[in-house]
mmCIF file of C-alpha atoms and ligand atoms in Angstrom:
data_model
loop_
_atom_site.group_PDB
_atom_site.id
_atom_site.type_symbol
_atom_site.label_atom_id
_atom_site.label_comp_id
_atom_site.label_asym_id
_atom_site.label_seq_id
_atom_site.Cartn_x
_atom_site.Cartn_y
_atom_site.Cartn_z
ATOM 1 C CA MET I 1 167.221 76.364 131.094
ATOM 2 C CA LYS I 2 164.348 78.500 130.388
ATOM 3 C CA ALA I 3 163.290 80.810 127.393
ATOM 4 C CA THR I 4 160.347 82.909 126.395
ATOM 5 C CA VAL I 5 159.423 83.723 122.876
ATOM 6 C CA ARG I 6 156.634 85.686 121.209
ATOM 7 C CA ALA I 7 155.484 84.785 117.714
ATOM 8 C CA HIS I 8 152.805 86.336 115.647
ATOM 9 C CA THR I 9 150.017 84.771 113.562
ATOM 10 C CA ASN I 10 150.163 85.148 109.766
ATOM 11 C CA ILE I 11 147.595 85.141 106.979
ATOM 12 C CA ALA I 12 148.223 83.506 103.633
ATOM 13 C CA LEU I 13 147.782 85.622 100.562
ATOM 14 C CA ILE I 14 148.627 82.484 98.441
ATOM 15 C CA LYS I 15 147.214 79.562 100.500
ATOM 16 C CA TYR I 16 148.868 76.400 101.696
ATOM 17 C CA TRP I 17 146.272 73.749 100.921
ATOM 18 C CA GLY I 18 147.445 70.176 100.954
ATOM 19 C CA LYS I 19 150.253 67.948 102.115
ATOM 20 C CA ARG I 20 152.490 65.530 100.203
ATOM 21 C CA ASP I 21 153.902 64.167 103.500
ATOM 22 C CA GLU I 22 151.731 64.328 106.610
ATOM 23 C CA ASN I 23 154.446 63.256 109.058
ATOM 24 C CA LEU I 24 156.884 65.916 107.996
ATOM 25 C CA PHE I 25 154.308 68.523 107.048
ATOM 26 C CA LEU I 26 155.498 68.803 103.598
ATOM 27 C CA PRO I 27 153.119 70.877 101.373
ATOM 28 C CA THR I 28 152.037 70.200 97.842
ATOM 29 C CA ASN I 29 152.385 73.842 96.879
ATOM 30 C CA SER I 30 154.391 76.953 98.060
ATOM 31 C CA SER I 31 152.505 79.551 99.783
ATOM 32 C CA LEU I 32 153.002 83.237 100.774
ATOM 33 C CA SER I 33 151.830 85.193 103.824
ATOM 34 C CA ILE I 34 152.000 88.400 105.752
ATOM 35 C CA THR I 35 152.649 88.371 109.552
ATOM 36 C CA LEU I 36 150.150 90.259 111.602
ATOM 37 C CA ASP I 37 151.075 92.508 114.549
ATOM 38 C CA ARG I 38 147.810 92.133 116.418
ATOM 39 C CA PHE I 39 147.553 88.484 117.285
ATOM 40 C CA TYR I 40 150.387 86.498 118.930
ATOM 41 C CA THR I 41 151.365 83.741 121.327
ATOM 42 C CA GLU I 42 153.949 83.941 124.064
ATOM 43 C CA THR I 43 155.481 80.712 125.185
ATOM 44 C CA THR I 44 157.932 79.754 127.962
ATOM 45 C CA VAL I 45 159.784 76.580 127.852
ATOM 46 C CA HIS I 46 161.564 75.436 130.968
ATOM 47 C CA PHE I 47 163.673 72.249 130.805
ATOM 48 C CA ASP I 48 163.808 70.864 134.313
ATOM 49 C CA HIS I 49 165.550 67.678 135.423
ATOM 50 C CA CYS I 50 163.024 67.338 138.314
ATOM 51 C CA LEU I 51 160.141 66.725 135.878
ATOM 52 C CA SER I 52 159.328 63.122 134.961
ATOM 53 C CA GLU I 53 157.345 64.098 131.906
ATOM 54 C CA ASP I 54 156.411 67.214 129.868
ATOM 55 C CA VAL I 55 153.611 69.423 131.229
ATOM 56 C CA PHE I 56 151.731 71.954 129.131
ATOM 57 C CA TRP I 57 149.697 74.879 130.389
ATOM 58 C CA LEU I 58 147.690 76.836 127.900
ATOM 59 C CA ASN I 59 146.171 80.228 128.792
ATOM 60 C CA HIS I 60 146.946 79.585 132.468
ATOM 61 C CA VAL I 61 145.090 76.235 132.598
ATOM 62 C CA GLN I 62 146.793 72.864 132.450
ATOM 63 C CA ALA I 63 146.020 71.343 129.086
ATOM 64 C CA ASP I 64 144.314 67.874 128.670
ATOM 65 C CA GLN I 65 146.130 64.685 127.650
ATOM 66 C CA LYS I 66 145.372 65.089 123.975
ATOM 67 C CA GLU I 67 146.791 68.630 123.698
ATOM 68 C CA THR I 68 149.785 67.682 125.902
ATOM 69 C CA LYS I 69 150.534 64.643 123.683
ATOM 70 C CA LYS I 70 150.753 66.995 120.567
ATOM 71 C CA ILE I 71 153.268 69.213 122.378
ATOM 72 C CA ARG I 72 155.235 66.320 123.644
ATOM 73 C CA ALA I 73 155.475 64.848 120.165
ATOM 74 C CA PHE I 74 156.778 68.201 118.951
ATOM 75 C CA LEU I 75 159.230 68.550 121.942
ATOM 76 C CA ASN I 76 160.565 65.011 121.077
ATOM 77 C CA LYS I 77 161.396 66.150 117.535
ATOM 78 C CA VAL I 78 163.310 69.094 118.969
ATOM 79 C CA ARG I 79 165.089 66.937 121.640
ATOM 80 C CA ASP I 80 166.198 64.481 118.877
ATOM 81 C CA LEU I 81 167.747 67.432 117.057
ATOM 82 C CA THR I 82 169.403 69.261 120.022
ATOM 83 C CA GLY I 83 170.355 66.331 122.287
ATOM 84 C CA GLU I 84 168.253 67.770 125.190
ATOM 85 C CA VAL I 85 167.126 64.899 127.378
ATOM 86 C CA ARG I 86 165.189 66.700 130.153
ATOM 87 C CA SER I 87 161.346 67.168 130.297
ATOM 88 C CA ALA I 88 159.807 70.534 130.037
ATOM 89 C CA ARG I 89 157.171 72.721 131.460
ATOM 90 C CA VAL I 90 155.608 74.603 128.660
ATOM 91 C CA GLU I 91 153.424 77.725 129.344
ATOM 92 C CA SER I 92 151.627 79.200 126.402
ATOM 93 C CA VAL I 93 149.343 82.326 126.339
ATOM 94 C CA ASN I 94 147.437 83.087 123.134
ATOM 95 C CA HIS I 95 146.741 86.769 122.527
ATOM 96 C CA VAL I 96 144.176 85.893 119.944
ATOM 97 C CA PRO I 97 140.583 86.900 120.649
ATOM 98 C CA THR I 98 138.910 83.911 122.443
ATOM 99 C CA ALA I 99 136.976 81.596 120.067
ATOM 100 C CA SER I 100 137.293 84.157 117.303
ATOM 101 C CA GLY I 101 138.134 81.477 114.701
ATOM 102 C CA PHE I 102 141.429 83.210 114.035
ATOM 103 C CA ALA I 103 143.971 80.435 113.935
ATOM 104 C CA SER I 104 146.644 80.338 116.671
ATOM 105 C CA SER I 105 148.436 77.156 115.527
ATOM 106 C CA ALA I 106 150.845 79.191 113.387
ATOM 107 C CA SER I 107 151.902 81.533 116.215
ATOM 108 C CA GLY I 108 151.705 78.757 118.718
ATOM 109 C CA PHE I 109 154.152 76.449 117.058
ATOM 110 C CA ALA I 110 156.358 79.227 115.958
ATOM 111 C CA ALA I 111 156.695 80.411 119.495
ATOM 112 C CA LEU I 112 157.151 76.853 120.819
ATOM 113 C CA ALA I 113 159.867 76.103 118.308
ATOM 114 C CA GLY I 114 161.742 79.259 119.232
ATOM 115 C CA ALA I 115 161.481 78.807 122.996
ATOM 116 C CA THR I 116 162.347 75.118 122.940
ATOM 117 C CA VAL I 117 165.484 75.551 120.853
ATOM 118 C CA LYS I 118 166.561 78.552 122.954
ATOM 119 C CA ALA I 119 165.880 76.678 126.201
ATOM 120 C CA SER I 120 167.931 73.802 124.949
ATOM 121 C CA GLY I 121 170.917 76.188 124.738
ATOM 122 C CA VAL I 122 171.279 75.558 121.024
ATOM 123 C CA THR I 123 171.611 78.262 118.397
ATOM 124 C CA LEU I 124 169.954 77.604 115.056
ATOM 125 C CA SER I 125 169.390 79.842 111.994
ATOM 126 C CA GLU I 126 165.962 81.245 111.276
ATOM 127 C CA ARG I 127 165.750 78.854 108.436
ATOM 128 C CA GLU I 128 166.337 75.845 110.639
ATOM 129 C CA LEU I 129 163.759 77.168 113.114
ATOM 130 C CA SER I 130 161.307 77.489 110.266
ATOM 131 C CA GLN I 131 161.825 73.835 109.351
ATOM 132 C CA ILE I 132 161.297 72.826 113.009
ATOM 133 C CA ALA I 133 158.183 74.938 113.424
ATOM 134 C CA ARG I 134 156.735 73.468 110.155
ATOM 135 C CA GLN I 135 156.655 70.022 111.856
ATOM 136 C CA GLY I 136 154.181 71.384 114.501
ATOM 137 C CA SER I 137 151.854 73.055 112.065
ATOM 138 C CA GLY I 138 152.690 73.819 108.439
ATOM 139 C CA SER I 139 151.775 77.493 108.523
ATOM 140 C CA ALA I 140 154.007 78.057 111.680
ATOM 141 C CA CYS I 141 157.048 77.927 109.451
ATOM 142 C CA ARG I 142 155.962 81.317 108.063
ATOM 143 C CA SER I 143 155.513 82.901 111.507
ATOM 144 C CA ILE I 144 159.230 82.761 112.256
ATOM 145 C CA PHE I 145 159.637 85.768 110.033
ATOM 146 C CA GLY I 146 157.888 89.235 109.980
ATOM 147 C CA GLY I 147 156.734 91.042 106.902
ATOM 148 C CA PHE I 148 156.077 89.253 103.621
ATOM 149 C CA VAL I 149 157.019 85.570 103.736
ATOM 150 C CA GLU I 150 157.213 82.774 101.288
ATOM 151 C CA TRP I 151 157.056 79.155 102.337
ATOM 152 C CA GLN I 152 159.015 77.303 99.655
ATOM 153 C CA LYS I 153 157.615 73.824 99.313
ATOM 154 C CA GLY I 154 160.770 72.153 98.397
ATOM 155 C CA ILE I 155 161.145 68.760 96.590
ATOM 156 C CA ALA I 156 163.230 66.697 98.913
ATOM 157 C CA THR I 157 161.531 63.729 100.634
ATOM 158 C CA ASP I 158 163.274 64.562 104.000
ATOM 159 C CA GLY I 159 161.948 68.192 104.003
ATOM 160 C CA SER I 160 165.411 69.700 104.007
ATOM 161 C CA ASP I 161 164.356 72.253 101.300
ATOM 162 C CA SER I 162 160.970 73.145 102.677
ATOM 163 C CA TYR I 163 161.128 76.286 104.840
ATOM 164 C CA ALA I 164 160.051 79.914 104.822
ATOM 165 C CA VAL I 165 162.101 82.853 103.603
ATOM 166 C CA GLN I 166 161.390 86.581 104.135
ATOM 167 C CA LEU I 167 160.573 88.494 100.947
ATOM 168 C CA LEU I 168 160.023 92.000 102.570
ATOM 169 C CA ASP I 169 160.560 93.106 106.133
ATOM 170 C CA GLN I 170 157.795 94.459 108.325
ATOM 171 C CA LYS I 171 158.343 98.086 107.423
ATOM 172 C CA ALA I 172 158.955 97.709 103.710
ATOM 173 C CA TRP I 173 155.317 98.135 102.527
ATOM 174 C CA ASP I 174 152.651 99.492 104.830
ATOM 175 C CA LEU I 175 149.393 97.593 104.065
ATOM 176 C CA ARG I 176 146.546 97.237 106.475
ATOM 177 C CA ILE I 177 144.543 94.098 107.323
ATOM 178 C CA LEU I 178 141.050 94.130 108.775
ATOM 179 C CA ALA I 179 140.179 90.906 110.469
ATOM 180 C CA ILE I 180 136.440 90.703 110.226
ATOM 181 C CA GLU I 181 134.702 88.471 112.720
ATOM 182 C CA VAL I 182 131.302 87.156 111.620
ATOM 183 C CA SER I 183 131.211 84.019 113.700
ATOM 184 C CA THR I 184 132.772 82.561 116.757
ATOM 185 C CA GLU I 185 131.478 79.009 116.356
ATOM 186 C CA ALA I 186 134.017 76.212 116.092
ATOM 187 C CA LYS I 187 134.451 75.105 112.484
ATOM 188 C CA LYS I 188 133.055 71.640 111.523
ATOM 189 C CA VAL I 189 135.938 70.598 109.414
ATOM 190 C CA LEU I 190 139.349 71.389 110.842
ATOM 191 C CA SER I 191 141.832 72.639 108.278
ATOM 192 C CA ARG I 192 144.090 69.546 108.701
ATOM 193 C CA GLU I 193 141.149 67.218 107.873
ATOM 194 C CA GLY I 194 139.873 69.588 105.208
ATOM 195 C CA MET I 195 143.068 69.702 103.204
ATOM 196 C CA LYS I 196 143.498 65.975 103.461
ATOM 197 C CA ARG I 197 139.976 65.321 102.218
ATOM 198 C CA THR I 198 140.490 67.709 99.373
ATOM 199 C CA VAL I 199 143.726 66.219 98.212
ATOM 200 C CA ALA I 200 142.254 62.754 98.314
ATOM 201 C CA THR I 201 138.962 63.332 96.672
ATOM 202 C CA SER I 202 138.474 66.763 94.973
ATOM 203 C CA PRO I 203 138.571 66.595 91.115
ATOM 204 C CA PHE I 204 139.475 70.295 91.224
ATOM 205 C CA TYR I 205 142.662 69.731 93.154
ATOM 206 C CA GLN I 206 144.998 69.284 90.257
ATOM 207 C CA GLY I 207 143.633 72.589 88.802
ATOM 208 C CA TRP I 208 144.359 74.321 92.068
ATOM 209 C CA LEU I 209 147.941 73.103 92.020
ATOM 210 C CA LYS I 210 148.548 74.470 88.522
ATOM 211 C CA ALA I 211 146.784 77.777 89.137
ATOM 212 C CA THR I 212 148.414 78.497 92.540
ATOM 213 C CA GLU I 213 151.858 78.158 91.013
ATOM 214 C CA VAL I 214 150.983 80.930 88.579
ATOM 215 C CA ASP I 215 149.422 83.012 91.339
ATOM 216 C CA LEU I 216 152.507 82.694 93.469
ATOM 217 C CA VAL I 217 154.711 84.084 90.608
ATOM 218 C CA THR I 218 152.187 86.986 90.036
ATOM 219 C CA ALA I 219 151.957 87.811 93.767
ATOM 220 C CA LYS I 220 155.781 87.933 94.154
ATOM 221 C CA LYS I 221 156.009 90.154 91.091
ATOM 222 C CA ALA I 222 153.304 92.521 92.542
ATOM 223 C CA ILE I 223 155.165 92.608 95.959
ATOM 224 C CA ALA I 224 158.448 93.379 94.209
ATOM 225 C CA GLN I 225 156.765 96.218 92.286
ATOM 226 C CA ARG I 226 154.578 97.338 95.248
ATOM 227 C CA SER I 227 151.641 96.957 92.915
ATOM 228 C CA PHE I 228 148.655 96.818 95.262
ATOM 229 C CA THR I 229 146.046 96.201 92.615
ATOM 230 C CA LEU I 230 147.874 93.222 91.113
ATOM 231 C CA LEU I 231 148.549 91.783 94.550
ATOM 232 C CA GLY I 232 144.944 92.271 95.672
ATOM 233 C CA GLU I 233 143.390 90.730 92.529
ATOM 234 C CA THR I 234 145.792 87.735 92.877
ATOM 235 C CA LEU I 235 145.283 87.030 96.498
ATOM 236 C CA GLU I 236 141.451 87.284 96.250
ATOM 237 C CA SER I 237 141.299 84.989 93.240
ATOM 238 C CA ASN I 238 143.661 82.498 95.013
ATOM 239 C CA ALA I 239 141.447 82.395 98.069
ATOM 240 C CA LEU I 240 138.356 81.634 95.951
ATOM 241 C CA LYS I 241 140.154 78.932 94.123
ATOM 242 C CA MET I 242 141.205 77.318 97.385
ATOM 243 C CA HIS I 243 137.647 77.341 98.593
ATOM 244 C CA ALA I 244 136.377 75.953 95.209
ATOM 245 C CA THR I 245 138.387 72.738 95.808
ATOM 246 C CA THR I 246 136.407 72.014 98.983
ATOM 247 C CA LEU I 247 133.140 72.101 97.006
ATOM 248 C CA GLY I 248 134.394 69.345 94.888
ATOM 249 C CA ALA I 249 135.611 67.106 97.802
ATOM 250 C CA ASP I 250 133.768 63.935 98.862
ATOM 251 C CA PRO I 251 131.886 64.559 101.044
ATOM 252 C CA PRO I 252 131.790 68.160 99.991
ATOM 253 C CA PHE I 253 132.228 70.980 102.586
ATOM 254 C CA MET I 254 132.302 74.737 102.718
ATOM 255 C CA TYR I 255 133.771 77.140 105.184
ATOM 256 C CA TRP I 256 131.614 80.119 104.279
ATOM 257 C CA GLN I 257 128.438 81.086 105.938
ATOM 258 C CA SER I 258 125.960 83.506 104.603
ATOM 259 C CA SER I 259 127.604 86.286 106.567
ATOM 260 C CA THR I 260 130.935 85.466 104.904
ATOM 261 C CA LEU I 261 129.247 86.027 101.494
ATOM 262 C CA ILE I 262 127.765 89.389 102.646
ATOM 263 C CA VAL I 263 131.203 90.681 103.639
ATOM 264 C CA MET I 264 132.693 89.395 100.308
ATOM 265 C CA GLU I 265 129.982 91.072 98.245
ATOM 266 C CA THR I 266 130.367 94.312 100.248
ATOM 267 C CA VAL I 267 134.055 94.452 99.671
ATOM 268 C CA GLN I 268 133.575 93.968 95.870
ATOM 269 C CA ALA I 269 130.862 96.591 95.809
ATOM 270 C CA LEU I 270 132.961 99.092 97.666
ATOM 271 C CA ARG I 271 135.775 98.409 95.282
ATOM 272 C CA ASP I 272 133.471 99.140 92.375
ATOM 273 C CA LYS I 273 132.855 102.519 94.027
ATOM 274 C CA GLY I 274 136.536 103.296 94.261
ATOM 275 C CA LEU I 275 137.451 102.027 97.748
ATOM 276 C CA GLU I 276 140.153 99.613 96.860
ATOM 277 C CA ALA I 277 140.307 96.537 99.089
ATOM 278 C CA TYR I 278 140.513 92.793 98.569
ATOM 279 C CA PHE I 279 139.392 89.849 100.756
ATOM 280 C CA THR I 280 140.789 86.541 101.707
ATOM 281 C CA ILE I 281 139.315 83.662 103.764
ATOM 282 C CA ASP I 282 140.995 80.799 105.496
ATOM 283 C CA ALA I 283 139.529 77.501 106.821
ATOM 284 C CA GLY I 284 136.613 79.198 108.568
ATOM 285 C CA PRO I 285 133.851 81.799 108.016
ATOM 286 C CA ASN I 286 135.764 85.004 109.078
ATOM 287 C CA VAL I 287 137.129 87.315 106.421
ATOM 288 C CA LYS I 288 140.343 89.343 106.244
ATOM 289 C CA VAL I 289 140.381 92.413 104.017
ATOM 290 C CA ILE I 290 143.606 93.964 102.875
ATOM 291 C CA CYS I 291 143.853 97.711 101.966
ATOM 292 C CA LYS I 292 146.227 100.632 101.866
ATOM 293 C CA PRO I 293 146.382 102.785 105.041
ATOM 294 C CA GLU I 294 144.684 105.740 103.418
ATOM 295 C CA VAL I 295 141.383 103.839 102.932
ATOM 296 C CA GLU I 296 141.465 101.846 106.223
ATOM 297 C CA GLN I 297 139.175 104.084 108.263
ATOM 298 C CA LYS I 298 136.610 104.539 105.547
ATOM 299 C CA LEU I 299 136.526 100.794 105.017
ATOM 300 C CA ILE I 300 136.068 100.177 108.819
ATOM 301 C CA ASN I 301 133.142 102.692 108.801
ATOM 302 C CA GLU I 302 131.478 100.994 105.898
ATOM 303 C CA LEU I 303 131.949 97.416 107.037
ATOM 304 C CA SER I 304 130.935 98.058 110.648
ATOM 305 C CA ARG I 305 127.465 99.053 109.304
ATOM 306 C CA LEU I 306 126.822 95.482 108.295
ATOM 307 C CA ASP I 307 124.689 93.570 110.837
ATOM 308 C CA VAL I 308 126.641 90.333 110.191
ATOM 309 C CA VAL I 309 129.895 91.850 111.391
ATOM 310 C CA LYS I 310 130.480 91.113 114.972
ATOM 311 C CA HIS I 311 133.887 92.729 115.330
ATOM 312 C CA ILE I 312 136.604 94.291 113.243
ATOM 313 C CA TYR I 313 140.187 93.957 114.373
ATOM 314 C CA PRO I 314 142.522 96.382 112.484
ATOM 315 C CA CYS I 315 145.972 94.847 112.006
ATOM 316 C CA GLN I 316 149.260 95.972 110.593
ATOM 317 C CA ILE I 317 152.092 93.924 109.319
ATOM 318 C CA GLY I 318 154.025 92.348 112.177
ATOM 319 C CA PRO I 319 157.446 91.109 113.181
ATOM 320 C CA GLY I 320 159.129 87.713 113.361
ATOM 321 C CA LEU I 321 160.057 85.882 116.469
ATOM 322 C CA CYS I 322 160.748 88.139 119.529
ATOM 323 C CA TYR I 323 162.887 86.740 122.359
ATOM 324 C CA LEU I 324 161.625 88.022 125.739
ATOM 325 C CA GLU I 325 163.110 88.152 129.202
ATOM 326 C CA GLY I 326 162.303 85.417 131.657
HETATM 327 C C1 LIG F 401 147.226 78.910 105.092
HETATM 328 N N1 LIG F 401 145.639 77.344 106.113
HETATM 329 O O1 LIG F 401 148.073 78.989 104.191
HETATM 330 C C2 LIG F 401 146.140 77.889 104.895
HETATM 331 C C3 LIG F 401 144.991 78.502 104.250
HETATM 332 C C4 LIG F 401 144.200 77.289 106.153
HETATM 333 C C5 LIG F 401 143.779 77.839 104.882
HETATM 334 O O2 LIG F 401 147.646 76.939 106.936
HETATM 335 O O3 LIG F 401 147.882 70.579 109.247
HETATM 336 O O4 LIG F 401 146.948 74.803 110.710
HETATM 337 O O5 LIG F 401 148.853 72.048 111.038
HETATM 338 O O6 LIG F 401 149.840 72.008 108.746
HETATM 339 O O7 LIG F 401 148.966 75.145 109.171
HETATM 340 C C6 LIG F 401 145.896 76.047 108.159
HETATM 341 O O8 LIG F 401 146.681 74.907 108.247
HETATM 342 O O9 LIG F 401 147.645 73.029 109.063
HETATM 343 C C7 LIG F 401 146.523 76.764 107.063
HETATM 344 P P1 LIG F 401 148.570 71.830 109.586
HETATM 345 P P2 LIG F 401 147.646 74.535 109.415
HETATM 346 O O10 LIG F 401 147.332 79.680 106.056
#
């Protein structure tokens, strides 16, 4: 059996930063994201009794042992659940700009979860799919859904209550996201390692956990009320707090570059002049700027004047999993 699924990337407005269980990918805090229309992964999974082991092709090239091992470990988790015994050929294509630093693990594991389950001939709820995708990469559990999505951390030790839920669908609130590329260099500290080090060593981590709980409540209220200012202030402050924890880690690290700071300062200066927009930053130097549709073009014009800006990708809010033919 064969299935092809498309899943879109997401960006967190309230960040996932830290695990309480690394094997099950259980987070220490709940997070909230929007799914993007622009960047996605398409994955085909074909279970074939002629194959003696799983094979993985990424962007039309056969992946190395290390990458294939990660995919195989994930397929094993799904096989345990569905009873599938055959090996699979997995073909994934990332429609994320090459080496842009925009993460594709969320869309990658969401698409893989959807295609593997479908190809096994099993029907699961979106909630169950979210729990499976989570075990490939935490943020992937949010990419099962479109629109505004909350990943509820849960408290159970087996992960049964840690999954994403949709807060608003794709069309409910038209906000725009500018993905601002300032660097295409590979990051020095991968997010998985970065969050682990922060949890273990940063004296600011307990403060982060407390504050982010409050931020989540505020962000959900802002979304329910469609209050852009409240949401923007909350998401910007939450991103800054996440990055503050990395400065306290041992050894300390920082995802920002000078170009990152220039974009951040410019967004704040434009806001002071009445162009309302807010930034967020993930585990890398690139910046995402959130705004309303009516200021999008003006903001693009202003930000593209900066020498440090290599590329701007305008995005809208995107859909959840799409099942494709073939
Ligand atoms: C997020 N990040 O909420 C946060 C903000 C990075 C900064 O989710 O170890 O690739 O695979 O669960 O999902 C990146 O972490 O980490 C991430 P794993 P993942 O989007």
